């Protein structure tokens, strides 16, 4: 299970990073979202992978580590705020520059170096 | 205490010329002079103690952690230098008052001079090496200001830059050397360092320390091959040259050598390097002084040569040679300052410093001529001037030296060559300017520039020089009275008990040095007489100016820097991204090397089919969204599957709170991104080069691999957790059984407060960004098919209305149970936001706004205020910020219920989440309507704006 889990975080972050390296703002937003999934899963897994062990007192014998969960919960919400800001920034950039290239290149030419 | 007054007086003196310059030149100069003269008088009050060989100290702790103390001392060496700094400094300030033209900013100039004087005093008085270095750098900076005083001239700017670069670089080397000394000795206090000479010389760091300190000293004192900045510093106003570049600053390096002689001296490495560098500088400087045609250039190269002479004397190592070095420091300062001042007078009167265009000035300027001749004779080493005395001492020591064994004969020979050249350039200078007729005919138009107006300057300009010139003669005639006590106390400070008993006199009997002096004078005169031959010889030698090498090096360094900067910073964000990721990758990958084996000791859990399926879908979704990135909508849909499965993963691994949060955030952010697609281009961007894709794939894949390896390695290892505390304290301390929620609102409530603040700020930021947006509004898809005109589908509308109360009810339920069961303010807030959002989507912005007249920024702000007030509330009861309390109450109809202040805090969280989320989404949605945000409306209630 651990192998599977780390495989997923690896693939998620690899896809996220590939998208981060693209030249269009929307790809970057999607890439950041993927990367934050990966990071959240990674952080969350620091408490170990437990089944049927919600961190609620009285529900289970050995509850899972609640601290990474609390950290990741706020990370998800902050991540949403960040994504929202990025999205609006992308829209604004498009409006100002007339295109959605990260370097503000005019026209629809291909991604540059 | 009164020791500190000396530098304090001159430091205060920097302000005086700035304040008094408006009252006129004479007033400004005289008022500036007051403080240095008082300082000089103060200095003389120490004479009785100093003559007994005493050292006076005063110290305050400044930064004890660094070993930096505000410590000053006065000993014989300090006195010698302080006398030159204050004495010659005062004369030159007096001179400068007459030298500067009436329109120049004398206040600024004199203020710089006083700053420099302070810095120089600091160097010679510092009793702590770090303090000494601070003042050392201050001299570099103030000399930069002074050399570049005529900043409108490019040669002044270039000279100032060059001097700063060379002496600044040397200063850094010196700092490194001082730090190493402190490392070896364990203290930066001068008396500790001077007492630790044996320890330093035995240390394995000694060669490095010596090299660094010598680098500092040689750059400052313009020793070969770092001499080149000094002639270029002649672009400075002449008072600066007279003060900094003859008598004081260039002697700072020599001062340092003399000061550190007890700590670092008396080794073969010390003596060899000083002797060789000194000899080279002596001959080199003298040779170029003879070839130079600029009056100040001659003096500059001669200064270089004389500084080399002093360094040579320090390197010869015998006690008497050090006495001779100290004596020559004094003598050189006297005659060179005089010569510079008269060069300034000549320049002032004739408008040129080129000796080919000068000549026959004796009849016009007899007083200037006299003082130039007196000082020139001292420079040449003619008896009975002071220069003769120290030169005789040098010749004696050069003949007697035992350096370099059989090759040692080269030292007296080269010294003799230097002496011959020095006689020659001195005579040439005086003769060309005052006696020989001008070399007319070189250029015809020069005839028109006959300096007919040249005459002796006002008294103020020649009196300082005259005083110093007379002193040259008097010291030569009565050395035992005027100089010996001074030199003796300085020698005591440098050499301690080794300081020899010496006798300064003109006549030592007929001996080899006297013969050499005679030869030098004879050959020197011949050399001037046959100077045509000399120039033809000089023309044969390659002239490689060190300045060109310096400037070429600087240009090359700048080019390399520009090249590197352009490589790293070519304006492409993608390039930066790639570089950053690469460095992060390398750092992390290097860290992984420390793992002994990949799989840790904790063991693995079995894989089940459902997990396999889930993982497969996530991998597919992730790769799919990357693969399909050009088709934005497809990419987004792929992303959403990953998001949903992440939420399921949380469910699977016992994190219900996370699953709920992820799910509701997922809904909100998908709505947001689909909305965003409307404003972004629809057309897929072009493919990029395959090479580029390969590079990015490789980078991404290696990054993913490193993360996977890291995650796997961590998962298979047992980790120490601090969560025992939270689990055991959750119920008794926080009053809730849902530990995650208790952590959020109670244990780590302050963190949460920060986080909801960020959320609210992000919401506010989008307001500004959406303000006055220029829109690209497509009306159809890429194939040109128009979008449906039915904007609000009926089924959706009906369902949304039915769901709204249910959804709100659910959110209240989730909120209330949050403290004990999965749920809480964050999740409830997101559920509410999504439910309200659905109304906007179903019926449009206007319809909903009219029925829901809420200003979301106000909601978010209200939430923050509630959260903060809850925290502050605990202060009322004398507890720290955000201490929670709870109790169980009987409420009619509901029964026994727990009420906690944490619940209030959670209400704050809830409101902030609702406010911020809707602020972002509704605002974006409103952009296409007439209610788009403007600055004015952003703080008012949105619907009221719509009603107008």
Short mmCIF file of C-alpha atoms in Angstrom, two decimals, chain A residues 1-31 33-35 37-59 63-85 87-103 105 108-113, chain B residues 571-575 577-578 581 604-608 611-612 615 618-619 622-623 625-626 629 632 635-636 639 642-643 646 649-650 652-658 661-662 665-666 668-669 672-673 676-677 679-681 685-686 688 692-693 696-697 699-700 703-704 707-708 710-712 714-715 719 721-723 726-727 731 737-740 743-744 755 758-759 762 765-766 768-774 776 820-822 826 917 920 924:
data_model
loop_
_atom_site.label_atom_id
_atom_site.label_comp_id
_atom_site.label_asym_id
_atom_site.label_seq_id
_atom_site.Cartn_x
_atom_site.Cartn_y
_atom_site.Cartn_z
CA UNK A 1 0.00 0.00 0.00
CA UNK A 2 2.84 2.33 0.84
CA UNK A 3 4.37 1.72 -2.56
CA UNK A 4 1.09 2.48 -4.29
CA UNK A 5 0.60 5.63 -2.25
CA UNK A 6 4.05 7.00 -2.97
CA UNK A 7 3.64 6.08 -6.63
CA UNK A 8 0.52 8.23 -6.74
CA UNK A 9 2.18 11.21 -5.06
CA UNK A 10 5.12 10.83 -7.43
CA UNK A 11 2.94 10.75 -10.55
CA UNK A 12 0.80 13.61 -9.31
CA UNK A 13 3.80 15.81 -8.65
CA UNK A 14 5.49 14.85 -11.92
CA UNK A 15 2.37 15.78 -13.88
CA UNK A 16 2.02 18.94 -11.85
CA UNK A 17 5.59 19.97 -12.54
CA UNK A 18 5.31 19.21 -16.22
CA UNK A 19 2.30 21.51 -16.33
CA UNK A 20 4.12 24.19 -14.33
CA UNK A 21 6.73 24.29 -17.06
CA UNK A 22 4.17 25.03 -19.77
CA UNK A 23 3.82 28.48 -21.18
CA UNK A 24 0.11 29.13 -20.68
CA UNK A 25 -1.46 30.41 -17.52
CA UNK A 26 -4.23 27.85 -17.36
CA UNK A 27 -1.78 24.94 -17.51
CA UNK A 28 0.07 26.51 -14.63
CA UNK A 29 -3.12 26.74 -12.59
CA UNK A 30 -3.94 23.09 -13.26
CA UNK A 31 -0.33 22.15 -12.54
CA UNK A 33 -3.59 22.24 -8.28
CA UNK A 34 -2.07 18.84 -9.07
CA UNK A 35 1.08 19.70 -7.19
CA UNK A 37 -2.82 17.52 -4.22
CA UNK A 38 0.49 15.71 -4.20
CA UNK A 39 1.89 17.84 -1.42
CA UNK A 40 -1.26 17.47 0.68
CA UNK A 41 -1.21 13.71 0.26
CA UNK A 42 2.48 13.65 1.13
CA UNK A 43 2.00 15.75 4.25
CA UNK A 44 -1.03 13.76 5.25
CA UNK A 45 0.89 10.49 4.92
CA UNK A 46 3.43 11.69 7.46
CA UNK A 47 0.97 10.48 10.09
CA UNK A 48 1.02 7.02 8.56
CA UNK A 49 -1.68 5.21 6.58
CA UNK A 50 -4.31 3.95 8.99
CA UNK A 51 -7.60 2.37 8.12
CA UNK A 52 -10.74 2.76 10.25
CA UNK A 53 -8.97 4.96 12.73
CA UNK A 54 -10.49 8.43 12.50
CA UNK A 55 -9.00 10.80 15.03
CA UNK A 56 -12.21 11.06 17.04
CA UNK A 57 -11.96 10.11 20.67
CA UNK A 58 -13.97 7.03 21.46
CA UNK A 59 -14.40 5.95 17.85
CA UNK A 63 -6.71 6.89 16.35
CA UNK A 64 -4.68 8.19 13.43
CA UNK A 65 -2.30 11.08 13.93
CA UNK A 66 -4.55 14.17 13.98
CA UNK A 67 -1.80 16.75 13.56
CA UNK A 68 -0.98 16.21 9.86
CA UNK A 69 -4.70 16.14 9.23
CA UNK A 70 -5.21 19.51 10.87
CA UNK A 71 -2.27 20.93 8.90
CA UNK A 72 -3.54 19.55 5.62
CA UNK A 73 -7.07 20.79 6.28
CA UNK A 74 -5.93 24.37 6.50
CA UNK A 75 -3.56 23.74 3.59
CA UNK A 76 -6.50 22.72 1.43
CA UNK A 77 -8.40 25.89 2.27
CA UNK A 78 -5.37 28.12 1.76
CA UNK A 79 -4.69 26.24 -1.46
CA UNK A 80 -8.14 27.19 -2.62
CA UNK A 81 -7.51 30.84 -1.84
CA UNK A 82 -4.23 30.63 -3.72
CA UNK A 83 -5.82 28.95 -6.73
CA UNK A 84 -8.54 31.56 -6.78
CA UNK A 85 -6.00 34.33 -6.70
CA UNK A 87 -7.09 32.27 -11.62
CA UNK A 88 -8.08 35.89 -11.27
CA UNK A 89 -4.49 36.92 -11.93
CA UNK A 90 -4.52 34.87 -15.12
CA UNK A 91 -7.74 36.50 -16.23
CA UNK A 92 -6.37 39.92 -15.50
CA UNK A 93 -3.15 39.14 -17.36
CA UNK A 94 -5.11 38.00 -20.37
CA UNK A 95 -7.17 41.17 -20.23
CA UNK A 96 -4.12 43.40 -19.97
CA UNK A 97 -1.81 41.62 -22.40
CA UNK A 98 -4.26 40.15 -24.86
CA UNK A 99 -2.84 36.66 -24.51
CA UNK A 100 -2.36 34.03 -21.86
CA UNK A 101 1.36 33.35 -22.17
CA UNK A 102 3.23 33.54 -18.87
CA UNK A 103 5.79 35.90 -20.35
CA UNK A 105 4.11 37.30 -25.39
CA UNK A 108 -0.54 33.04 -30.45
CA UNK A 109 2.98 32.00 -31.26
CA UNK A 110 4.31 28.82 -29.73
CA UNK A 111 5.85 28.56 -26.34
CA UNK A 112 9.22 30.20 -26.28
CA UNK A 113 12.30 29.25 -24.41
CA UNK B 571 13.05 37.34 -19.05
CA UNK B 572 11.37 33.96 -19.47
CA UNK B 573 9.46 32.84 -16.41
CA UNK B 574 9.58 29.31 -17.75
CA UNK B 575 13.36 29.43 -17.70
CA UNK B 577 10.89 27.93 -13.16
CA UNK B 578 13.04 25.24 -14.76
CA UNK B 581 13.12 23.23 -10.03
CA UNK B 604 4.31 -2.71 4.34
CA UNK B 605 0.55 -2.97 4.35
CA UNK B 606 -1.17 -5.18 1.77
CA UNK B 607 -2.69 -3.66 -1.31
CA UNK B 608 -6.34 -4.25 -2.02
CA UNK B 611 -6.99 0.94 -3.68
CA UNK B 612 -5.42 -0.29 -6.91
CA UNK B 615 -4.65 4.74 -7.66
CA UNK B 618 -5.60 9.06 -10.12
CA UNK B 619 -2.54 8.23 -12.19
CA UNK B 622 -2.95 13.23 -13.50
CA UNK B 623 -1.11 12.10 -16.61
CA UNK B 625 -4.47 16.42 -17.44
CA UNK B 626 -0.80 16.94 -18.20
CA UNK B 629 -2.94 20.54 -21.31
CA UNK B 632 -7.95 23.37 -21.40
CA UNK B 635 -7.33 19.02 -18.80
CA UNK B 636 -9.62 20.54 -16.19
CA UNK B 639 -7.96 17.32 -12.86
CA UNK B 642 -7.95 13.46 -9.42
CA UNK B 643 -9.42 15.90 -6.90
CA UNK B 646 -7.87 12.58 -3.39
CA UNK B 649 -8.14 8.69 -0.39
CA UNK B 650 -8.68 10.76 2.71
CA UNK B 652 -9.88 5.52 3.00
CA UNK B 653 -7.10 6.52 5.36
CA UNK B 654 -9.20 7.72 8.29
CA UNK B 655 -9.38 11.44 7.66
CA UNK B 656 -13.08 12.27 7.34
CA UNK B 657 -12.57 15.98 7.99
CA UNK B 658 -10.08 16.20 5.17
CA UNK B 661 -13.04 19.72 3.08
CA UNK B 662 -11.43 18.41 -0.09
CA UNK B 665 -13.18 22.85 -2.01
CA UNK B 666 -13.11 20.73 -5.14
CA UNK B 668 -15.86 25.48 -5.44
CA UNK B 669 -12.58 25.48 -7.34
CA UNK B 672 -14.10 28.86 -10.41
CA UNK B 673 -11.89 27.32 -13.08
CA UNK B 676 -12.13 31.27 -15.72
CA UNK B 677 -12.06 29.28 -18.98
CA UNK B 679 -12.15 34.50 -20.07
CA UNK B 680 -9.16 32.61 -21.42
CA UNK B 681 -8.42 31.81 -25.06
CA UNK B 685 -1.71 26.77 -28.08
CA UNK B 686 0.76 25.44 -30.65
CA UNK B 688 6.49 23.38 -28.84
CA UNK B 692 11.74 21.18 -25.13
CA UNK B 693 9.06 18.66 -24.24
CA UNK B 696 10.45 19.15 -19.28
CA UNK B 697 9.37 15.51 -19.19
CA UNK B 699 12.74 17.19 -15.25
CA UNK B 700 9.18 16.40 -14.18
CA UNK B 703 11.15 15.25 -9.66
CA UNK B 704 8.26 12.84 -9.36
CA UNK B 707 9.18 12.71 -4.33
CA UNK B 708 7.94 9.16 -4.63
CA UNK B 710 11.11 10.28 -0.38
CA UNK B 711 7.49 9.51 0.41
CA UNK B 712 8.07 5.77 0.27
CA UNK B 714 9.23 8.01 5.03
CA UNK B 715 6.13 5.83 4.96
CA UNK B 719 8.16 8.30 12.99
CA UNK B 721 4.78 11.95 16.73
CA UNK B 722 3.86 14.69 19.15
CA UNK B 723 0.18 13.89 18.76
CA UNK B 726 -3.44 16.30 21.41
CA UNK B 727 -5.18 12.94 21.67
CA UNK B 731 -11.50 16.08 25.70
CA UNK B 737 -13.80 14.56 20.74
CA UNK B 738 -12.94 15.47 17.14
CA UNK B 739 -9.25 16.00 17.69
CA UNK B 740 -8.63 17.57 14.27
CA UNK B 743 -6.50 21.34 17.13
CA UNK B 744 -7.80 23.84 14.59
CA UNK B 755 -5.02 31.21 7.80
CA UNK B 758 -4.92 34.94 4.34
CA UNK B 759 -8.17 33.65 2.89
CA UNK B 762 -6.90 36.67 -1.14
CA UNK B 765 -6.94 40.91 -3.68
CA UNK B 766 -9.25 39.53 -6.36
CA UNK B 768 -8.60 44.83 -6.96
CA UNK B 769 -7.55 42.57 -9.81
CA UNK B 770 -11.03 42.43 -11.30
CA UNK B 771 -11.40 46.15 -11.14
CA UNK B 772 -11.93 47.76 -14.55
CA UNK B 773 -11.21 44.58 -16.41
CA UNK B 774 -10.97 44.68 -20.20
CA UNK B 776 -12.59 39.22 -24.19
CA UNK B 820 -17.09 16.20 18.39
CA UNK B 821 -17.64 14.59 15.00
CA UNK B 822 -16.10 15.24 11.57
CA UNK B 826 -14.22 25.29 7.47
CA UNK B 917 -15.25 32.18 -1.15
CA UNK B 920 -14.10 35.61 -5.14
CA UNK B 924 -15.84 36.90 -10.97
#
